[in-house]
Amino acid sequence: MRIILLGPPGSGKGTQAQRLVQRNGVVQLSTGEMLRAAVAAETPIGLKAKDIMASGGLVPDDVVVGIISDRIEQPDARRGFILDGFPRTVPQAEALDDLLKHKHMKLDAVIELRVNESALLQRVETRAAETRARGEDVRIDDTPEVLIKRLAAYRAQTEPLIHYYSERRKLVTVDGMMTIEEVTREIGRILHALGAVDSKASKKAHSAKRAVKKAAQSAPKSASRGRPAAKKAAKGARKAVKAASKAARKGARKAVPGAAKKVTKKRAKA
Ligand code: AP5
Ligand code: MG
């Protein structure tokens, strides 16, 4: 599976990419996340990108094309990837075409998540509030002021890609105003219809996920039997979930050879 998720800030690209990763054992290539990691690590790319991202503009094409071309080379991307937030300009799309052609790879689809602009601010504000509630750092660009600039950049530089991919018969538009679950289902239906889903990998990733869920559900029952035992049971539950997660990762790796390589390693280099 090789797809692009296209859509304005807050349209659900990251949310859907993660769901596709869990279901299909492919990798998510998010230029936004790679850049944020580079900013946090204060690498030369990060230093270059920091102010641009904070102001809601786009990082230069050559920088993001370089990041993606390195990342696609990694063994874990060989069996499939979801491009989240890349390409964002016509030159980036052209560079991606060249890159894929050179590697004899083909895109299955470009999925556009269409969302009313009026819903985006609410979504971004909710995300910021949830991040804050978890005690984590809120994205510097998740403010109403910067969102307006990110939307302007999307309209001017990214929206032309709708025409670009429509002309190449790659574009499929999904109503991103539906619930998260409904959008996931619709994307799944499209990918199945296109024959873009590796059913073996998808089955294994799915059953591994169910194992994790089962372990998580059964554990709290024992934790509620008695207060003195609760701590011990909770510890056991955490252990069970950890073991099941490990099994899940193993299952996904088996289904998608080479999926073990860590993204973080590359991110730190960026
Ligand atoms: P990037 O990180 O890509 O941000 P973005 O495109 O602005 O998108 P977001 O991550 O804000 O939103 P999303 O679509 O992922 O939505 P999410 O799933 O989180 O880029 C950041 C910056 O990096 C750019 O501004 C630029 O400076 C730079 N950059 C990155 N790539 C670049 C490139 N290729 N070229 C140049 N510069 C680049 O969802 C948002 C919220 O909504 C969540 O809370 C979620 O739970 C909720 N939600 C999701 N779906 C639904 C739904 N269906 N219904 C209700 N709520 C929903
Ligand atoms: Mg995102």
Tab-separated table of C-alpha atoms and ligand atoms in Angstrom:
chain	number	residue	atom	x	y	z
A	1	MET	CA	0.000	0.000	0.000
A	2	ARG	CA	1.408	3.372	-1.027
A	3	ILE	CA	-0.895	6.271	-0.444
A	4	ILE	CA	-0.907	9.996	0.168
A	5	LEU	CA	-3.255	11.614	2.687
A	6	LEU	CA	-4.038	15.115	1.526
A	7	GLY	CA	-5.999	17.699	3.481
A	8	PRO	CA	-5.876	20.969	5.406
A	9	PRO	CA	-4.511	21.244	8.945
A	10	GLY	CA	-6.774	19.360	11.339
A	11	SER	CA	-8.507	17.362	8.622
A	12	GLY	CA	-7.493	14.058	10.233
A	13	LYS	CA	-4.430	12.995	8.212
A	14	GLY	CA	-2.437	11.937	11.274
A	15	THR	CA	-5.428	10.229	12.905
A	16	GLN	CA	-6.237	8.168	9.824
A	17	ALA	CA	-2.565	7.429	9.064
A	18	GLN	CA	-2.120	5.896	12.517
A	19	ARG	CA	-5.222	3.781	12.091
A	20	LEU	CA	-3.959	2.536	8.718
A	21	VAL	CA	-0.598	1.683	10.284
A	22	GLN	CA	-2.299	-0.388	13.000
A	23	ARG	CA	-4.528	-2.182	10.537
A	24	ASN	CA	-2.092	-2.806	7.725
A	25	GLY	CA	1.414	-2.896	9.201
A	26	VAL	CA	2.703	-0.156	6.870
A	27	VAL	CA	4.654	2.921	7.961
A	28	GLN	CA	3.459	6.485	8.402
A	29	LEU	CA	5.756	9.071	6.865
A	30	SER	CA	4.740	12.410	8.339
A	31	THR	CA	6.991	15.277	7.308
A	32	GLY	CA	5.420	17.422	10.054
A	33	GLU	CA	6.436	14.915	12.735
A	34	MET	CA	9.900	14.419	11.277
A	35	LEU	CA	10.404	18.181	11.223
A	36	ARG	CA	9.137	18.563	14.803
A	37	ALA	CA	11.613	15.874	15.891
A	38	ALA	CA	14.383	17.752	14.059
A	39	VAL	CA	13.367	21.012	15.766
A	40	ALA	CA	13.380	19.312	19.187
A	41	ALA	CA	16.799	17.776	18.508
A	42	GLU	CA	18.103	21.141	17.231
A	43	THR	CA	19.606	19.554	14.119
A	44	PRO	CA	20.599	21.867	11.217
A	45	ILE	CA	17.290	21.051	9.471
A	46	GLY	CA	15.411	21.695	12.691
A	47	LEU	CA	17.046	25.078	13.155
A	48	LYS	CA	16.129	25.985	9.593
A	49	ALA	CA	12.512	24.815	9.980
A	50	LYS	CA	11.707	26.120	13.469
A	51	ASP	CA	10.624	29.694	12.703
A	52	ILE	CA	8.915	28.764	9.437
A	53	MET	CA	6.766	26.162	11.200
A	54	ALA	CA	5.985	28.490	14.090
A	55	SER	CA	4.706	31.084	11.626
A	56	GLY	CA	2.543	28.615	9.678
A	57	GLY	CA	4.561	28.724	6.453
A	58	LEU	CA	6.011	25.854	4.449
A	59	VAL	CA	9.563	24.578	4.844
A	60	PRO	CA	11.550	24.756	1.548
A	61	ASP	CA	10.829	21.986	-0.944
A	62	ASP	CA	14.432	20.736	-1.149
A	63	VAL	CA	14.516	20.166	2.624
A	64	VAL	CA	11.352	18.040	2.781
A	65	VAL	CA	12.106	16.195	-0.458
A	66	GLY	CA	15.518	15.283	1.015
A	67	ILE	CA	13.899	13.975	4.203
A	68	ILE	CA	11.357	11.872	2.321
A	69	SER	CA	13.784	10.450	-0.182
A	70	ASP	CA	16.047	9.278	2.692
A	71	ARG	CA	13.095	7.859	4.582
A	72	ILE	CA	11.627	5.927	1.644
A	73	GLU	CA	15.016	4.197	1.287
A	74	GLN	CA	14.603	2.553	4.702
A	75	PRO	CA	13.758	-1.166	4.656
A	76	ASP	CA	10.555	-0.715	6.668
A	77	ALA	CA	9.062	1.447	3.898
A	78	ARG	CA	9.657	-1.171	1.231
A	79	ARG	CA	6.311	-2.870	1.706
A	80	GLY	CA	4.204	0.242	1.944
A	81	PHE	CA	3.803	3.700	3.374
A	82	ILE	CA	1.316	6.422	4.079
A	83	LEU	CA	2.535	9.875	3.225
A	84	ASP	CA	0.973	12.273	5.733
A	85	GLY	CA	1.537	15.938	4.901
A	86	PHE	CA	3.771	15.292	1.897
A	87	PRO	CA	3.725	16.406	-0.883
A	88	ARG	CA	2.431	19.896	-0.156
A	89	THR	CA	3.434	21.745	-3.312
A	90	VAL	CA	3.505	20.895	-7.019
A	91	PRO	CA	7.355	20.776	-7.083
A	92	GLN	CA	7.231	18.310	-4.148
A	93	ALA	CA	4.709	16.167	-6.053
A	94	GLU	CA	6.942	16.209	-9.144
A	95	ALA	CA	9.962	15.253	-7.048
A	96	LEU	CA	7.955	12.383	-5.533
A	97	ASP	CA	6.950	11.174	-9.010
A	98	ASP	CA	10.638	11.062	-10.004
A	99	LEU	CA	11.599	9.322	-6.797
A	100	LEU	CA	8.956	6.615	-7.164
A	101	LYS	CA	9.723	6.131	-10.842
A	102	HIS	CA	13.390	5.682	-10.032
A	103	LYS	CA	12.492	3.048	-7.427
A	104	HIS	CA	9.932	1.342	-9.686
A	105	MET	CA	7.215	2.067	-7.163
A	106	LYS	CA	3.626	3.068	-7.890
A	107	LEU	CA	1.201	5.116	-5.859
A	108	ASP	CA	-2.114	3.404	-5.173
A	109	ALA	CA	-4.105	6.520	-4.391
A	110	VAL	CA	-4.163	10.055	-3.108
A	111	ILE	CA	-6.908	10.365	-0.522
A	112	GLU	CA	-8.178	13.874	-0.005
A	113	LEU	CA	-9.892	14.483	3.331
A	114	ARG	CA	-12.378	17.258	2.701
A	115	VAL	CA	-13.436	19.178	5.803
A	116	ASN	CA	-15.339	22.457	6.222
A	117	GLU	CA	-12.920	25.176	7.249
A	118	SER	CA	-15.219	26.170	10.103
A	119	ALA	CA	-14.637	22.757	11.774
A	120	LEU	CA	-10.856	22.937	11.659
A	121	LEU	CA	-10.303	25.533	14.371
A	122	GLN	CA	-12.454	23.547	16.806
A	123	ARG	CA	-10.498	20.377	16.054
A	124	VAL	CA	-7.123	22.027	16.488
A	125	GLU	CA	-8.254	23.677	19.739
A	126	THR	CA	-9.527	20.324	21.044
A	127	ARG	CA	-6.229	18.687	20.181
A	128	ALA	CA	-4.320	21.457	21.973
A	129	ALA	CA	-6.546	21.086	25.078
A	130	GLU	CA	-6.121	17.301	25.113
A	131	THR	CA	-2.355	17.603	24.743
A	132	ARG	CA	-2.244	20.114	27.599
A	133	ALA	CA	-4.394	17.816	29.780
A	134	ARG	CA	-1.871	15.010	29.243
A	135	GLY	CA	0.845	17.335	30.499
A	136	GLU	CA	2.578	17.367	27.126
A	137	ASP	CA	3.855	20.330	25.130
A	138	VAL	CA	1.253	21.833	22.813
A	139	ARG	CA	2.326	22.296	19.200
A	140	ILE	CA	3.562	25.824	18.728
A	141	ASP	CA	1.450	26.170	15.574
A	142	ASP	CA	-1.807	25.055	17.214
A	143	THR	CA	-3.139	28.552	17.843
A	144	PRO	CA	-5.998	30.347	16.021
A	145	GLU	CA	-3.559	32.943	14.610
A	146	VAL	CA	-1.118	30.402	13.165
A	147	LEU	CA	-3.939	28.168	11.963
A	148	ILE	CA	-5.180	31.011	9.734
A	149	LYS	CA	-1.720	31.171	8.150
A	150	ARG	CA	-1.469	27.399	7.785
A	151	LEU	CA	-4.841	27.421	6.038
A	152	ALA	CA	-3.706	30.197	3.707
A	153	ALA	CA	-0.583	28.172	2.846
A	154	TYR	CA	-2.779	25.135	2.207
A	155	ARG	CA	-5.070	27.030	-0.137
A	156	ALA	CA	-2.267	28.700	-2.092
A	157	GLN	CA	0.324	25.932	-2.281
A	158	THR	CA	-1.271	22.573	-1.507
A	159	GLU	CA	-4.760	22.772	-3.002
A	160	PRO	CA	-3.353	22.767	-6.571
A	161	LEU	CA	-2.384	19.145	-5.862
A	162	ILE	CA	-6.053	18.210	-6.002
A	163	HIS	CA	-6.008	19.077	-9.685
A	164	TYR	CA	-2.529	17.552	-10.143
A	165	TYR	CA	-3.593	14.126	-8.862
A	166	SER	CA	-7.062	14.292	-10.333
A	167	GLU	CA	-5.510	14.704	-13.797
A	168	ARG	CA	-3.374	11.641	-13.120
A	169	ARG	CA	-6.456	9.690	-12.001
A	170	LYS	CA	-5.085	9.120	-8.522
A	171	LEU	CA	-7.408	11.317	-6.493
A	172	VAL	CA	-10.176	9.967	-4.291
A	173	THR	CA	-12.082	12.403	-2.096
A	174	VAL	CA	-13.462	11.341	1.273
A	175	ASP	CA	-15.905	13.342	3.371
A	176	GLY	CA	-13.740	14.199	6.380
A	177	MET	CA	-16.776	15.606	8.231
A	178	MET	CA	-17.893	12.090	9.095
A	179	THR	CA	-16.839	10.570	12.411
A	180	ILE	CA	-13.282	9.247	12.734
A	181	GLU	CA	-14.584	5.673	12.551
A	182	GLU	CA	-16.687	6.357	9.451
A	183	VAL	CA	-13.752	7.998	7.669
A	184	THR	CA	-11.574	4.988	8.507
A	185	ARG	CA	-14.209	2.629	7.149
A	186	GLU	CA	-14.571	4.641	3.949
A	187	ILE	CA	-10.803	4.714	3.371
A	188	GLY	CA	-10.646	0.970	4.010
A	189	ARG	CA	-13.416	0.383	1.502
A	190	ILE	CA	-11.601	2.459	-1.134
A	191	LEU	CA	-8.289	0.716	-0.556
A	192	HIS	CA	-9.897	-2.711	-0.792
A	193	ALA	CA	-11.655	-1.723	-4.008
A	194	LEU	CA	-8.321	-0.591	-5.437
A	195	GLY	CA	-6.664	-3.837	-4.360
A	196	ALA	CA	-4.163	-1.805	-2.327
A	197	VAL	CA	-4.478	-3.842	0.870
A	198	ASP	CA	-2.138	-6.724	1.606
A	199	SER	CA	-4.762	-8.926	3.259
A	200	LYS	CA	-2.179	-11.205	4.930
A	201	ALA	CA	-0.399	-8.320	6.637
A	202	SER	CA	-3.710	-6.697	7.494
A	203	LYS	CA	-5.074	-9.922	9.087
A	204	LYS	CA	-1.980	-10.365	11.255
A	205	ALA	CA	-1.926	-6.752	12.388
A	206	HIS	CA	-5.633	-7.022	13.215
A	207	SER	CA	-5.362	-10.206	15.299
A	208	ALA	CA	-2.326	-8.824	17.156
A	209	LYS	CA	-4.340	-5.718	17.979
A	210	ARG	CA	-7.199	-7.879	19.272
A	211	ALA	CA	-4.773	-9.734	21.542
A	212	VAL	CA	-3.664	-6.437	23.075
A	213	LYS	CA	-7.273	-5.352	23.585
A	214	LYS	CA	-8.213	-8.690	25.203
A	215	ALA	CA	-5.317	-8.523	27.631
A	216	ALA	CA	-6.187	-4.942	28.540
A	217	GLN	CA	-9.854	-5.852	29.110
A	218	SER	CA	-9.270	-8.936	31.239
A	219	ALA	CA	-6.651	-7.374	33.497
A	220	PRO	CA	-8.667	-4.707	35.381
A	221	LYS	CA	-11.226	-7.364	36.536
A	222	SER	CA	-8.669	-9.009	38.796
A	223	ALA	CA	-7.492	-5.580	39.946
A	224	SER	CA	-10.939	-4.792	41.352
A	225	ARG	CA	-11.239	-7.887	43.600
A	226	GLY	CA	-9.663	-6.403	46.684
A	227	ARG	CA	-7.709	-3.348	47.576
A	228	PRO	CA	-4.497	-5.090	48.761
A	229	ALA	CA	-4.468	-7.196	45.640
A	230	ALA	CA	-5.289	-4.283	43.379
A	231	LYS	CA	-1.756	-2.993	43.072
A	232	LYS	CA	-0.400	-6.421	42.250
A	233	ALA	CA	-3.171	-7.074	39.741
A	234	ALA	CA	-2.658	-3.706	38.090
A	235	LYS	CA	1.029	-4.514	37.734
A	236	GLY	CA	0.075	-7.838	36.200
A	237	ALA	CA	-2.268	-6.060	33.824
A	238	ARG	CA	0.466	-3.703	32.700
A	239	LYS	CA	2.735	-6.701	32.157
A	240	ALA	CA	0.084	-8.507	30.128
A	241	VAL	CA	-0.528	-5.484	27.939
A	242	LYS	CA	3.210	-5.055	27.448
A	243	ALA	CA	3.609	-8.706	26.460
A	244	ALA	CA	0.660	-8.519	24.095
A	245	SER	CA	2.024	-5.317	22.543
A	246	LYS	CA	5.327	-7.066	21.975
A	247	ALA	CA	3.514	-9.959	20.334
A	248	ALA	CA	1.589	-7.482	18.210
A	249	ARG	CA	4.756	-5.799	17.019
A	250	LYS	CA	6.284	-9.189	16.313
A	251	GLY	CA	3.196	-10.195	14.339
A	252	ALA	CA	3.318	-7.034	12.277
A	253	ARG	CA	7.043	-7.493	11.664
A	254	LYS	CA	6.457	-11.021	10.487
A	255	ALA	CA	3.723	-9.872	8.176
A	256	VAL	CA	5.808	-6.999	6.857
A	257	PRO	CA	9.465	-8.034	6.700
A	258	GLY	CA	11.820	-5.308	7.800
A	259	ALA	CA	9.196	-3.359	9.741
A	260	ALA	CA	11.361	-3.492	12.852
A	261	LYS	CA	13.606	-0.591	11.916
A	262	LYS	CA	12.906	2.457	14.048
A	263	VAL	CA	11.770	5.716	12.481
A	264	THR	CA	13.321	7.590	15.359
A	265	LYS	CA	16.821	6.695	14.281
A	266	LYS	CA	16.337	8.468	11.006
A	267	ARG	CA	14.489	11.337	12.653
A	268	ALA	CA	17.393	12.075	14.888
A	269	LYS	CA	19.639	12.269	11.835
A	270	ALA	CA	17.325	14.720	10.038
B	1	AP5	P1	1.838	18.888	9.802
B	1	AP5	O1	2.329	18.298	11.031
B	1	AP5	O2	1.706	18.052	8.607
B	1	AP5	O3	0.457	19.620	10.146
B	1	AP5	P2	-0.843	19.940	9.303
B	1	AP5	O4	-0.902	19.537	7.897
B	1	AP5	O5	-1.060	21.388	9.549
B	1	AP5	O6	-1.912	19.014	9.928
B	1	AP5	P3	-2.193	18.651	11.415
B	1	AP5	O7	-1.174	17.711	11.914
B	1	AP5	O8	-2.457	19.877	12.241
B	1	AP5	O9	-3.629	17.972	11.259
B	1	AP5	P4	-4.003	16.509	10.755
B	1	AP5	O10	-4.631	16.604	9.415
B	1	AP5	O11	-2.885	15.549	10.946
B	1	AP5	O12	-5.188	16.201	11.784
B	1	AP5	P5	-5.214	15.245	13.063
B	1	AP5	O13	-5.378	13.832	12.652
B	1	AP5	O14	-4.114	15.580	13.977
B	1	AP5	O15	2.759	20.136	9.392
B	1	AP5	C1	3.166	21.081	10.349
B	1	AP5	C2	4.108	22.091	9.707
B	1	AP5	O16	5.302	21.432	9.262
B	1	AP5	C3	3.583	22.793	8.440
B	1	AP5	O17	2.780	23.907	8.757
B	1	AP5	C4	4.886	23.183	7.753
B	1	AP5	O18	5.472	24.301	8.346
B	1	AP5	C5	5.777	21.980	8.035
B	1	AP5	N1	5.669	20.934	6.990
B	1	AP5	C6	5.225	19.671	7.158
B	1	AP5	N2	5.250	18.991	6.004
B	1	AP5	C7	5.733	19.850	5.074
B	1	AP5	C8	5.968	19.736	3.683
B	1	AP5	N3	5.716	18.603	3.012
B	1	AP5	N4	6.454	20.839	3.039
B	1	AP5	C9	6.715	21.993	3.689
B	1	AP5	N5	6.503	22.153	5.009
B	1	AP5	C10	6.016	21.096	5.693
B	1	AP5	O19	-6.609	15.695	13.700
B	1	AP5	C11	-6.748	16.941	14.337
B	1	AP5	C12	-7.750	16.827	15.507
B	1	AP5	O20	-9.033	16.524	14.984
B	1	AP5	C13	-7.423	15.710	16.490
B	1	AP5	O21	-7.744	16.128	17.770
B	1	AP5	C14	-8.332	14.550	16.050
B	1	AP5	O22	-8.668	13.714	17.123
B	1	AP5	C15	-9.525	15.299	15.508
B	1	AP5	N6	-10.187	14.595	14.406
B	1	AP5	C16	-9.601	13.920	13.382
B	1	AP5	N7	-10.524	13.422	12.553
B	1	AP5	C17	-11.724	13.793	13.038
B	1	AP5	C18	-13.084	13.570	12.613
B	1	AP5	N8	-13.375	12.859	11.523
B	1	AP5	N9	-14.079	14.097	13.358
B	1	AP5	C19	-13.805	14.812	14.491
B	1	AP5	N10	-12.550	15.040	14.951
B	1	AP5	C20	-11.527	14.540	14.232
B	2	MG	MG	-0.840	15.726	11.529
